[in-house]
Short mmCIF file of C-alpha atoms in Angstrom, two decimals:
data_model
loop_
_atom_site.label_atom_id
_atom_site.label_comp_id
_atom_site.label_asym_id
_atom_site.label_seq_id
_atom_site.Cartn_x
_atom_site.Cartn_y
_atom_site.Cartn_z
CA UNK A 1 130.16 15.28 158.72
CA UNK A 2 128.92 12.07 160.17
CA UNK A 3 126.16 11.98 162.75
CA UNK A 4 128.61 10.93 165.39
CA UNK A 5 130.81 13.96 164.78
CA UNK A 6 127.78 16.22 164.97
CA UNK A 7 126.78 14.74 168.27
CA UNK A 8 130.30 15.23 169.66
CA UNK A 9 130.34 18.85 168.47
CA UNK A 10 126.99 19.59 170.15
CA UNK A 11 128.14 18.05 173.39
CA UNK A 12 131.39 20.00 173.30
CA UNK A 13 129.49 23.29 172.91
CA UNK A 14 127.21 22.40 175.78
CA UNK A 15 130.13 21.60 178.07
CA UNK A 16 131.77 24.88 177.14
CA UNK A 17 128.62 26.83 178.02
CA UNK A 18 128.30 24.96 181.30
CA UNK A 19 131.91 25.71 182.17
CA UNK A 20 131.44 29.42 181.47
CA UNK A 21 128.26 29.43 183.53
CA UNK A 22 130.07 27.71 186.42
CA UNK A 23 132.95 30.17 186.28
CA UNK A 24 130.55 33.12 186.24
CA UNK A 25 128.57 31.71 189.15
CA UNK A 26 131.72 31.11 191.18
CA UNK A 27 132.90 34.63 190.45
CA UNK A 28 129.60 36.09 191.67
CA UNK A 29 129.69 33.97 194.78
CA UNK A 30 133.29 34.92 195.45
CA UNK A 31 132.60 38.62 194.97
CA UNK A 32 129.55 38.51 197.20
CA UNK A 33 131.48 36.60 199.85
CA UNK A 34 134.65 38.69 199.76
CA UNK A 35 133.06 42.02 199.04
CA UNK A 36 134.40 44.65 196.73
CA UNK A 37 136.15 47.98 197.06
CA UNK A 38 133.55 50.72 197.71
CA UNK A 39 133.44 53.49 195.18
CA UNK A 40 134.15 56.08 197.88
CA UNK A 41 137.29 54.31 199.09
CA UNK A 42 140.71 53.43 197.83
CA UNK A 43 141.76 49.79 198.22
CA UNK A 44 145.34 48.57 198.11
CA UNK A 45 145.87 44.92 198.91
CA UNK A 46 144.76 44.57 202.56
CA UNK A 47 144.42 48.35 203.16
CA UNK A 48 141.20 50.35 202.64
CA UNK A 49 141.20 54.13 202.92
CA UNK A 50 137.89 56.01 203.03
CA UNK A 51 139.11 59.37 204.33
CA UNK A 52 137.38 62.71 203.69
CA UNK A 53 134.36 61.25 201.83
CA UNK A 54 131.57 62.80 203.97
CA UNK A 55 130.52 59.35 205.10
CA UNK A 56 127.99 59.03 207.91
CA UNK A 57 128.07 55.22 207.85
CA UNK A 58 130.62 52.58 206.97
CA UNK A 59 130.27 51.25 203.39
CA UNK A 60 128.63 47.79 203.43
CA UNK A 61 130.83 46.29 200.69
CA UNK A 62 134.26 45.80 202.23
CA UNK A 63 136.85 43.13 201.66
CA UNK A 64 136.79 40.77 204.62
CA UNK A 65 140.51 40.16 204.41
CA UNK A 66 141.50 43.79 205.03
CA UNK A 67 143.84 44.50 207.93
CA UNK A 68 143.79 48.29 207.99
CA UNK A 69 140.68 50.49 207.64
CA UNK A 70 140.92 54.28 207.65
CA UNK A 71 137.61 56.15 208.14
CA UNK A 72 139.04 59.46 209.34
CA UNK A 73 137.71 62.94 208.46
CA UNK A 74 134.11 61.90 207.94
CA UNK A 75 130.78 62.45 209.74
CA UNK A 76 130.28 59.26 211.70
CA UNK A 77 128.38 60.29 214.85
CA UNK A 78 127.55 57.24 216.98
CA UNK A 79 129.20 53.85 217.40
CA UNK A 80 126.51 51.24 218.07
CA UNK A 81 125.83 47.59 217.21
CA UNK A 82 125.16 48.33 213.50
CA UNK A 83 127.83 50.87 212.68
CA UNK A 84 130.14 48.15 211.29
CA UNK A 85 128.05 46.20 208.71
CA UNK A 86 130.38 43.25 208.09
CA UNK A 87 132.58 41.02 210.21
CA UNK A 88 136.23 41.97 209.83
CA UNK A 89 138.00 39.34 211.88
CA UNK A 90 141.41 40.04 210.31
CA UNK A 91 141.30 43.78 210.91
CA UNK A 92 144.04 44.92 213.33
CA UNK A 93 144.12 48.68 212.69
CA UNK A 94 140.99 50.83 212.81
CA UNK A 95 141.18 54.63 212.43
CA UNK A 96 138.02 56.65 213.08
CA UNK A 97 139.63 59.96 214.03
CA UNK A 98 138.33 63.42 213.10
CA UNK A 99 134.68 62.44 213.02
CA UNK A 100 131.74 63.61 215.14
CA UNK A 101 131.51 60.60 217.45
CA UNK A 102 129.71 61.65 220.65
CA UNK A 103 128.95 58.28 222.25
CA UNK A 104 130.05 54.66 222.18
CA UNK A 105 127.57 51.88 222.97
CA UNK A 106 128.62 48.64 224.62
CA UNK A 107 129.15 45.98 221.94
CA UNK A 108 130.18 48.43 219.21
CA UNK A 109 133.35 46.50 218.44
CA UNK A 110 131.91 42.99 218.27
CA UNK A 111 132.50 42.94 214.48
CA UNK A 112 136.18 43.87 214.87
CA UNK A 113 137.40 41.60 217.69
CA UNK A 114 141.07 41.46 216.70
CA UNK A 115 141.86 45.15 216.47
CA UNK A 116 145.16 46.04 218.15
CA UNK A 117 145.35 49.70 217.19
CA UNK A 118 142.24 51.90 217.61
CA UNK A 119 142.27 55.63 216.88
CA UNK A 120 139.28 57.62 218.17
CA UNK A 121 141.09 60.93 218.54
CA UNK A 122 139.66 64.35 217.63
CA UNK A 123 136.02 63.47 218.16
CA UNK A 124 133.26 64.75 220.47
CA UNK A 125 133.37 62.18 223.26
CA UNK A 126 132.49 63.58 226.71
CA UNK A 127 132.49 60.47 228.88
CA UNK A 128 133.35 56.80 228.77
CA UNK A 129 130.79 54.44 230.22
CA UNK A 130 131.18 50.99 231.65
CA UNK A 131 132.46 49.02 229.74
CA UNK A 132 132.76 49.96 226.07
CA UNK A 133 135.96 48.24 224.85
CA UNK A 134 135.55 44.79 226.35
CA UNK A 135 135.31 43.03 222.94
CA UNK A 136 138.79 44.27 222.00
CA UNK A 137 140.68 41.68 224.03
CA UNK A 138 143.93 42.03 222.08
CA UNK A 139 143.89 45.84 221.92
CA UNK A 140 147.35 47.32 222.58
CA UNK A 141 147.10 51.00 221.58
CA UNK A 142 144.09 53.26 222.17
CA UNK A 143 144.06 56.91 221.04
CA UNK A 144 141.46 59.16 222.69
CA UNK A 145 143.27 62.49 222.71
CA UNK A 146 141.67 65.77 221.63
CA UNK A 147 138.14 64.95 222.75
CA UNK A 148 136.02 66.49 225.53
CA UNK A 149 136.27 63.63 227.99
CA UNK A 150 135.64 64.83 231.53
CA UNK A 151 134.63 61.58 233.23
CA UNK A 152 135.86 58.00 232.90
CA UNK A 153 134.14 55.11 234.60
CA UNK A 154 136.44 52.85 236.59
CA UNK A 155 135.41 49.87 234.43
CA UNK A 156 135.49 51.66 231.07
CA UNK A 157 138.68 49.83 230.10
CA UNK A 158 137.74 46.53 231.65
CA UNK A 159 138.49 43.46 229.58
CA UNK A 160 141.40 44.92 227.59
CA UNK A 161 144.18 43.49 229.73
CA UNK A 162 146.73 43.68 226.94
CA UNK A 163 146.47 47.45 226.52
CA UNK A 164 149.95 48.98 226.57
CA UNK A 165 149.46 52.61 225.47
CA UNK A 166 146.57 54.92 226.29
CA UNK A 167 146.47 58.52 225.03
CA UNK A 168 144.09 60.86 226.89
CA UNK A 169 145.79 64.21 226.42
CA UNK A 170 143.90 67.39 225.48
CA UNK A 171 140.69 66.43 227.27
CA UNK A 172 138.83 67.83 230.30
CA UNK A 173 139.83 65.37 233.01
CA UNK A 174 139.95 66.84 236.53
CA UNK A 175 141.17 63.71 238.35
CA UNK A 176 144.06 61.42 237.62
CA UNK A 177 142.73 57.95 236.59
CA UNK A 178 144.54 56.02 239.31
CA UNK A 179 142.13 53.08 238.86
CA UNK A 180 144.13 52.11 235.80
CA UNK A 181 147.00 51.08 238.12
CA UNK A 182 145.61 50.07 241.51
CA UNK A 183 141.89 49.53 240.97
CA UNK A 184 139.86 46.41 240.37
CA UNK A 185 140.15 46.87 236.61
CA UNK A 186 143.82 47.86 236.57
CA UNK A 187 145.78 47.38 233.37
CA UNK A 188 148.84 45.34 234.24
CA UNK A 189 150.50 45.84 230.83
CA UNK A 190 150.00 49.60 230.60
CA UNK A 191 153.41 51.20 230.09
CA UNK A 192 152.32 54.57 228.65
CA UNK A 193 149.56 56.87 229.88
CA UNK A 194 149.33 60.36 228.41
CA UNK A 195 147.06 62.70 230.39
CA UNK A 196 148.88 65.90 229.46
CA UNK A 197 146.98 69.16 228.99
CA UNK A 198 143.90 68.29 231.01
CA UNK A 199 142.45 70.05 234.07
CA UNK A 200 144.13 67.96 236.77
CA UNK A 201 145.07 69.96 239.89
CA UNK A 202 146.57 67.27 242.11
CA UNK A 203 148.03 63.77 241.96
CA UNK A 204 147.36 61.00 244.55
CA UNK A 205 150.98 60.66 245.63
CA UNK A 206 150.29 57.87 248.14
CA UNK A 207 148.83 55.64 245.44
CA UNK A 208 151.48 56.57 242.90
CA UNK A 209 154.13 55.11 245.19
CA UNK A 210 152.52 51.68 244.66
CA UNK A 211 153.02 51.81 240.89
CA UNK A 212 156.18 50.07 239.57
CA UNK A 213 158.80 52.17 237.83
CA UNK A 214 158.16 50.52 234.47
CA UNK A 215 154.67 52.06 234.60
CA UNK A 216 155.67 55.35 236.23
CA UNK A 217 158.26 56.11 233.58
CA UNK A 218 155.53 56.33 230.94
CA UNK A 219 153.10 58.67 232.74
CA UNK A 220 152.96 62.07 231.03
CA UNK A 221 151.53 64.84 233.23
CA UNK A 222 152.86 68.05 231.71
CA UNK A 223 150.59 70.94 230.79
CA UNK A 224 148.14 70.45 233.68
CA UNK A 225 147.25 73.34 236.05
CA UNK A 226 148.72 71.73 239.16
CA UNK A 227 148.48 73.41 242.56
CA UNK A 228 151.94 74.06 243.99
CA UNK A 229 152.68 71.26 246.43
CA UNK A 230 155.93 69.97 247.91
CA UNK A 231 154.83 66.35 247.61
CA UNK A 232 154.23 66.79 243.87
CA UNK A 233 157.57 68.58 243.53
CA UNK A 234 159.30 65.70 245.33
CA UNK A 235 157.68 63.10 243.10
CA UNK A 236 158.62 64.88 239.88
CA UNK A 237 162.13 65.51 241.19
CA UNK A 238 162.46 61.80 241.87
CA UNK A 239 161.28 61.03 238.33
CA UNK A 240 163.78 63.52 236.98
CA UNK A 241 166.50 61.86 239.06
CA UNK A 242 165.52 58.52 237.49
CA UNK A 243 165.70 60.10 234.00
CA UNK A 244 162.10 59.30 233.09
CA UNK A 245 161.51 60.52 229.56
CA UNK A 246 158.08 61.82 230.54
CA UNK A 247 159.83 64.42 232.71
CA UNK A 248 163.14 64.93 230.92
CA UNK A 249 161.52 65.58 227.54
CA UNK A 250 158.92 68.06 228.87
CA UNK A 251 160.71 69.57 231.85
CA UNK A 252 159.80 73.19 231.05
CA UNK A 253 156.10 72.37 230.64
CA UNK A 254 155.63 71.29 234.25
CA UNK A 255 154.21 74.31 236.09
CA UNK A 256 152.10 74.92 239.18
CA UNK A 257 149.70 77.59 240.47
CA UNK A 258 149.89 79.33 243.85
CA UNK A 259 146.40 79.21 245.34
CA UNK A 260 147.19 81.80 248.03
CA UNK A 261 148.53 84.44 245.68
CA UNK A 262 146.36 87.59 246.17
CA UNK A 263 147.35 88.87 242.74
CA UNK A 264 145.65 85.93 241.09
CA UNK A 265 146.93 82.57 239.88
CA UNK A 266 150.50 82.74 238.68
CA UNK A 267 152.44 79.87 237.17
CA UNK A 268 155.74 78.74 238.66
CA UNK A 269 158.13 76.23 237.09
CA UNK A 270 158.07 73.00 239.04
CA UNK A 271 161.39 71.52 238.00
CA UNK A 272 163.58 74.48 237.08
CA UNK A 273 164.38 75.49 240.67
CA UNK A 274 162.92 74.84 244.11
CA UNK A 275 160.71 77.93 244.10
CA UNK A 276 158.46 76.27 246.66
CA UNK A 277 161.28 76.13 249.24
CA UNK A 278 160.38 72.56 250.13
CA UNK A 279 162.14 71.06 253.14
CA UNK A 280 164.58 68.20 252.86
CA UNK A 281 162.39 66.05 255.12
CA UNK A 282 159.49 66.32 252.65
CA UNK A 283 161.70 65.36 249.72
CA UNK A 284 163.27 62.47 251.63
CA UNK A 285 159.79 61.34 252.64
CA UNK A 286 158.89 61.10 248.97
CA UNK A 287 162.06 59.10 248.35
CA UNK A 288 161.04 56.76 251.15
CA UNK A 289 157.63 56.33 249.57
CA UNK A 290 159.03 55.55 246.12
CA UNK A 291 161.49 52.97 247.41
CA UNK A 292 164.68 55.00 247.20
CA UNK A 293 165.36 54.49 250.94
CA UNK A 294 164.75 51.23 252.82
CA UNK A 295 164.83 50.61 256.57
CA UNK A 296 165.82 47.40 258.37
CA UNK A 297 166.46 46.27 261.94
CA UNK A 298 169.52 44.34 263.06
CA UNK A 299 169.00 40.65 262.31
CA UNK A 300 165.99 41.29 260.09
CA UNK A 301 165.48 39.78 256.61
CA UNK A 302 165.16 42.47 253.95
CA UNK A 303 164.15 42.18 250.27
CA UNK A 304 164.83 45.19 248.04
CA UNK A 305 163.33 45.11 244.51
CA UNK A 306 165.21 46.43 241.51
CA UNK A 307 162.51 48.89 240.49
CA UNK A 308 163.64 49.37 236.90
CA UNK A 309 161.64 50.50 233.89
CA UNK A 310 163.32 47.71 231.83
CA UNK A 311 161.26 44.65 232.66
CA UNK A 312 161.36 42.57 229.50
CA UNK A 313 162.23 38.92 229.57
CA UNK A 314 165.93 38.40 229.11
CA UNK A 315 166.93 41.36 231.29
CA UNK A 316 170.02 40.69 233.39
CA UNK A 317 170.40 42.15 236.88
CA UNK A 318 173.60 42.95 238.76
CA UNK A 319 173.81 44.48 242.26
CA UNK A 320 176.83 46.35 243.62
CA UNK A 321 177.17 46.54 247.41
CA UNK A 322 178.67 49.53 249.30
CA UNK A 323 181.95 47.52 249.42
CA UNK A 324 181.95 47.30 245.59
CA UNK A 325 181.09 43.61 245.68
CA UNK A 326 179.27 42.30 242.59
CA UNK A 327 176.13 40.32 243.38
CA UNK A 328 174.45 38.27 240.65
CA UNK A 329 171.78 35.56 240.48
CA UNK A 330 173.32 32.20 241.30
CA UNK A 331 176.43 33.69 242.93
CA UNK A 332 177.03 32.39 246.46
CA UNK A 333 177.68 35.06 249.13
CA UNK A 334 177.56 35.22 252.93
CA UNK A 335 174.06 36.59 253.44
CA UNK A 336 173.23 38.17 250.06
CA UNK A 337 171.05 36.64 247.39
CA UNK A 338 169.88 38.03 244.03
CA UNK A 339 166.73 36.60 242.46
CA UNK A 340 166.16 36.31 238.71
CA UNK A 341 163.55 39.09 238.84
CA UNK A 342 166.23 41.47 240.14
CA UNK A 343 165.29 41.59 243.84
CA UNK A 344 168.11 41.63 246.41
CA UNK A 345 167.76 39.66 249.65
CA UNK A 346 169.76 40.41 252.81
CA UNK A 347 169.37 37.44 255.14
CA UNK A 348 170.33 38.96 258.52
CA UNK A 349 170.94 42.68 258.26
CA UNK A 350 173.85 44.11 260.24
CA UNK A 351 175.17 47.62 260.82
CA UNK A 352 177.90 47.12 258.21
CA UNK A 353 175.25 46.35 255.56
CA UNK A 354 174.01 49.94 255.59
CA UNK A 355 174.89 52.13 252.64
CA UNK A 356 174.07 52.81 249.00
CA UNK A 357 173.44 49.84 246.71
CA UNK A 358 173.30 49.99 242.91
CA UNK A 359 171.16 47.77 240.71
CA UNK A 360 172.11 47.54 237.03
CA UNK A 361 169.52 46.21 234.58
CA UNK A 362 170.86 45.18 231.17
CA UNK A 363 168.81 44.11 228.17
CA UNK A 364 171.10 43.19 225.28
CA UNK A 365 168.25 42.43 222.88
CA UNK A 366 166.88 45.98 223.16
CA UNK A 367 170.30 47.54 223.79
CA UNK A 368 169.01 49.12 226.99
CA UNK A 369 170.48 49.49 230.45
CA UNK A 370 169.54 51.36 233.60
CA UNK A 371 171.19 51.91 236.97
CA UNK A 372 169.10 52.39 240.11
CA UNK A 373 170.57 53.47 243.44
CA UNK A 374 168.89 52.73 246.76
CA UNK A 375 169.91 53.51 250.32
CA UNK A 376 169.60 50.91 253.07
CA UNK A 377 169.57 52.03 256.71
CA UNK A 378 170.10 49.46 259.48
CA UNK A 379 169.24 50.30 263.09
CA UNK A 380 168.81 48.57 266.44
CA UNK A 381 165.27 48.87 267.74
CA UNK A 382 166.17 48.13 271.39
CA UNK A 383 168.95 50.69 271.51
CA UNK A 384 166.88 53.31 269.71
CA UNK A 385 163.97 52.67 272.06
CA UNK A 386 166.15 53.11 275.19
CA UNK A 387 167.61 56.32 273.81
CA UNK A 388 164.16 57.59 272.97
CA UNK A 389 162.96 56.73 276.51
CA UNK A 390 165.92 58.55 278.03
CA UNK A 391 165.24 61.59 275.90
CA UNK A 392 161.58 61.44 276.83
CA UNK A 393 162.35 61.24 280.56
CA UNK A 394 164.68 64.24 280.38
CA UNK A 395 162.14 66.27 278.48
CA UNK A 396 159.35 65.26 280.86
CA UNK A 397 161.42 66.24 283.92
CA UNK A 398 162.21 69.63 282.43
CA UNK A 399 158.57 70.22 281.55
CA UNK A 400 157.41 69.22 285.05
CA UNK A 401 159.90 71.65 286.63
CA UNK A 402 158.65 74.47 284.41
CA UNK A 403 155.03 73.74 285.32
CA UNK A 404 155.84 73.67 289.03
CA UNK A 405 157.65 77.02 288.77
CA UNK A 406 154.68 78.59 287.01
CA UNK A 407 152.29 77.28 289.70
CA UNK A 408 154.45 78.72 292.49
CA UNK A 409 154.59 82.10 290.79
CA UNK A 410 150.80 82.13 290.39
CA UNK A 411 150.35 81.17 294.05
CA UNK A 412 152.66 83.96 295.10
CA UNK A 413 150.86 86.53 292.95
CA UNK A 414 147.25 85.63 293.69
CA UNK A 415 147.28 84.06 297.18
CA UNK A 416 149.54 86.59 299.04
CA UNK A 417 147.40 88.69 301.50
CA UNK A 418 146.75 92.22 300.27
CA UNK A 419 147.77 95.02 302.71
CA UNK A 420 144.63 97.01 301.86
CA UNK A 421 142.40 94.07 302.64
CA UNK A 422 144.21 93.49 305.92
CA UNK A 423 143.80 97.15 306.86
CA UNK A 424 140.08 97.02 306.09
CA UNK A 425 139.74 93.91 308.25
CA UNK A 426 141.58 95.65 311.08
CA UNK A 427 139.29 98.67 310.87
CA UNK A 428 136.26 96.39 310.88
CA UNK A 429 137.58 94.65 313.98
CA UNK A 430 138.10 98.02 315.74
CA UNK A 431 134.54 99.02 314.83
CA UNK A 432 133.28 95.86 316.41
CA UNK A 433 135.26 96.65 319.57
CA UNK A 434 133.73 100.14 319.72
CA UNK A 435 130.31 98.61 320.36
CA UNK A 436 131.53 97.45 323.74
CA UNK A 437 130.59 99.60 326.78
CA UNK A 438 132.96 102.35 327.96
CA UNK A 439 134.69 102.41 324.52
CA UNK A 440 136.59 105.62 324.02
CA UNK A 441 136.02 107.68 320.93
CA UNK A 442 139.68 108.52 320.36
CA UNK A 443 142.20 105.84 321.27
CA UNK A 444 145.82 105.27 320.61
CA UNK A 445 147.80 102.11 320.59
CA UNK A 446 151.07 102.26 322.38
CA UNK A 447 154.00 100.78 320.53
CA UNK A 448 154.86 97.20 321.27
CA UNK A 449 158.04 96.22 322.93
CA UNK A 450 160.48 95.40 320.14
CA UNK A 451 164.06 94.30 320.10
CA UNK A 452 166.66 97.08 320.37
CA UNK A 453 167.50 96.98 316.67
CA UNK A 454 163.89 97.23 315.53
CA UNK A 455 162.90 99.74 318.28
CA UNK A 456 165.27 102.32 316.79
CA UNK A 457 163.70 102.03 313.38
CA UNK A 458 160.16 102.24 314.65
CA UNK A 459 160.51 104.76 317.50
CA UNK A 460 158.00 107.60 317.64
CA UNK A 461 155.46 105.92 315.37
CA UNK A 462 151.90 105.89 316.66
CA UNK A 463 148.64 104.80 315.15
CA UNK A 464 145.51 106.73 315.99
CA UNK A 465 142.03 105.33 315.22
CA UNK A 466 138.95 107.52 315.02
CA UNK A 467 135.83 105.85 316.35
CA UNK A 468 132.49 107.30 315.23
CA UNK A 469 129.82 107.98 317.82
CA UNK A 470 126.97 105.56 317.35
CA UNK A 471 124.26 107.55 319.12
CA UNK A 472 123.84 111.09 317.75
CA UNK A 473 123.08 113.77 320.28
CA UNK A 474 120.41 116.40 319.86
CA UNK A 475 121.34 119.12 317.42
CA UNK A 476 123.53 116.95 315.18
CA UNK A 477 120.87 116.20 312.54
CA UNK A 478 121.78 112.55 312.61
CA UNK A 479 125.44 113.20 311.56
CA UNK A 480 128.29 111.42 313.22
CA UNK A 481 130.52 113.76 315.18
CA UNK A 482 134.10 112.79 314.47
CA UNK A 483 135.69 114.70 317.38
CA UNK A 484 134.12 114.80 320.90
CA UNK A 485 134.40 117.63 323.40
CA UNK A 486 137.16 115.91 325.33
CA UNK A 487 139.79 118.35 323.99
CA UNK A 488 142.19 117.53 326.74
CA UNK A 489 142.57 113.95 325.55
CA UNK A 490 143.01 115.01 321.96
CA UNK A 491 145.52 117.72 322.74
CA UNK A 492 147.59 115.41 324.90
CA UNK A 493 147.82 112.95 322.05
CA UNK A 494 148.58 115.50 319.34
CA UNK A 495 151.24 117.25 321.39
CA UNK A 496 153.25 114.09 322.05
CA UNK A 497 156.73 114.30 320.60
CA UNK A 498 157.04 112.42 317.26
CA UNK A 499 160.07 111.40 315.37
CA UNK A 500 160.15 111.88 311.66
CA UNK A 501 159.07 108.72 309.88
CA UNK A 502 159.85 107.49 306.37
CA UNK A 503 158.01 109.21 303.57
CA UNK A 504 156.61 105.93 302.21
CA UNK A 505 155.36 104.65 305.54
CA UNK A 506 151.73 103.48 305.62
CA UNK A 507 151.51 102.97 309.41
CA UNK A 508 150.50 106.57 310.27
CA UNK A 509 147.02 107.87 309.60
CA UNK A 510 147.72 111.54 310.36
CA UNK A 511 149.98 113.96 308.54
CA UNK A 512 152.17 116.53 310.27
CA UNK A 513 149.31 119.07 310.23
CA UNK A 514 146.95 118.43 313.13
CA UNK A 515 143.21 118.08 312.57
CA UNK A 516 141.02 120.83 314.00
CA UNK A 517 137.80 119.78 315.62
CA UNK A 518 134.64 121.23 314.21
CA UNK A 519 132.67 123.58 316.40
#
């Protein structure tokens, strides 16, 4: 072999060694950059499963390109800044259920910013602070059921505006989280909220009426120990009338408790029959609140929304008037107009516009349709006000007459002079007259001259007054002597002929038996 061939052979061997070294170095770099499947996990393409491995921390060597990570049935206790060791920016499904997670620190999900599905069910969470999920800006489904959550901060779900489904069933909530719908941090895309089997006793009906039907249809409330209330019954009845799946699918699991039952709390079915005996006015009031009935004045402009649970883009809306007239967007009518969002406008409402209108929402892409019926009442404010004034005047006049009658009766009963009081005054006046000089001790008043008719009825009646002697004579021991020694005067009075008077007369002081003077 020539020297040139030897040199070429040496160089060829060197290049081969360099190539192998380069390939080995690149492989090490690639493995260190991409990670490797942990020994405690099973890796399949972009899926890593580390279930039931008694892990207390996440393995540090994970493929960065994984899209689904399952860490369920382990012993992970706290989610903090270091619980996820590597950045997994392609991860969209994270399952950490059936662990011992008791708290979540703000910033725990900074290493998994693109997760859309997060499962934290069956853990030991007791409260949700403010805020803990704000890094998950594309999160759509959050599972928190079967924990011990009793309190949720109003801003706990702040920053996750794309959240569509939230599962909070089988917890210890005592209040309905209405802030998710009407609060500062409300979730505008939330179409499913499951708070079944908690400890909720009442629902804020007034706020629930502000929630659109596409959100209401996905609220699951069954299994809670509700207090029996006609407003709650009306709301659930309205949902049942709208065929909300949250009520139709769990109708028998809606019960309530009578607080006033002396035998203890007993459960009553809320939707089987009207056991609460709720009035029609209460039920209609709930229908008013939820937009089933709308009021308008003559000549007023009225806009009625099509409050359907089908709100996807591409949904077509058709209204049917009480006269069976089809109203669609873009169709010219007298004073009707249908917007592309499904709302119906009545330009100048008239009496003939009153009735039941039907809104039909059709979504061909999802093969869904829904029909909503609303009632529109049209009234004249001026006419109603005059009728109400006339009714008020009639009622006021009747009430005033009754009050006047009562006052007259009281005046008659309490201000009429009492005969006994008059008699006592008369006796007092006679006593005053007896103080005058030459007053006789026994006097009689002759009857007054009366008309012939009255003289016959009062003939023979005499009134005799006994005047006590003011100055006692010696031998009387200070006692008043009722009868003086002038027997002739007394006998002449007692022996006067008397006609028999009525038995109930109060004008005579003496009875038929004469008084005998004391010796």
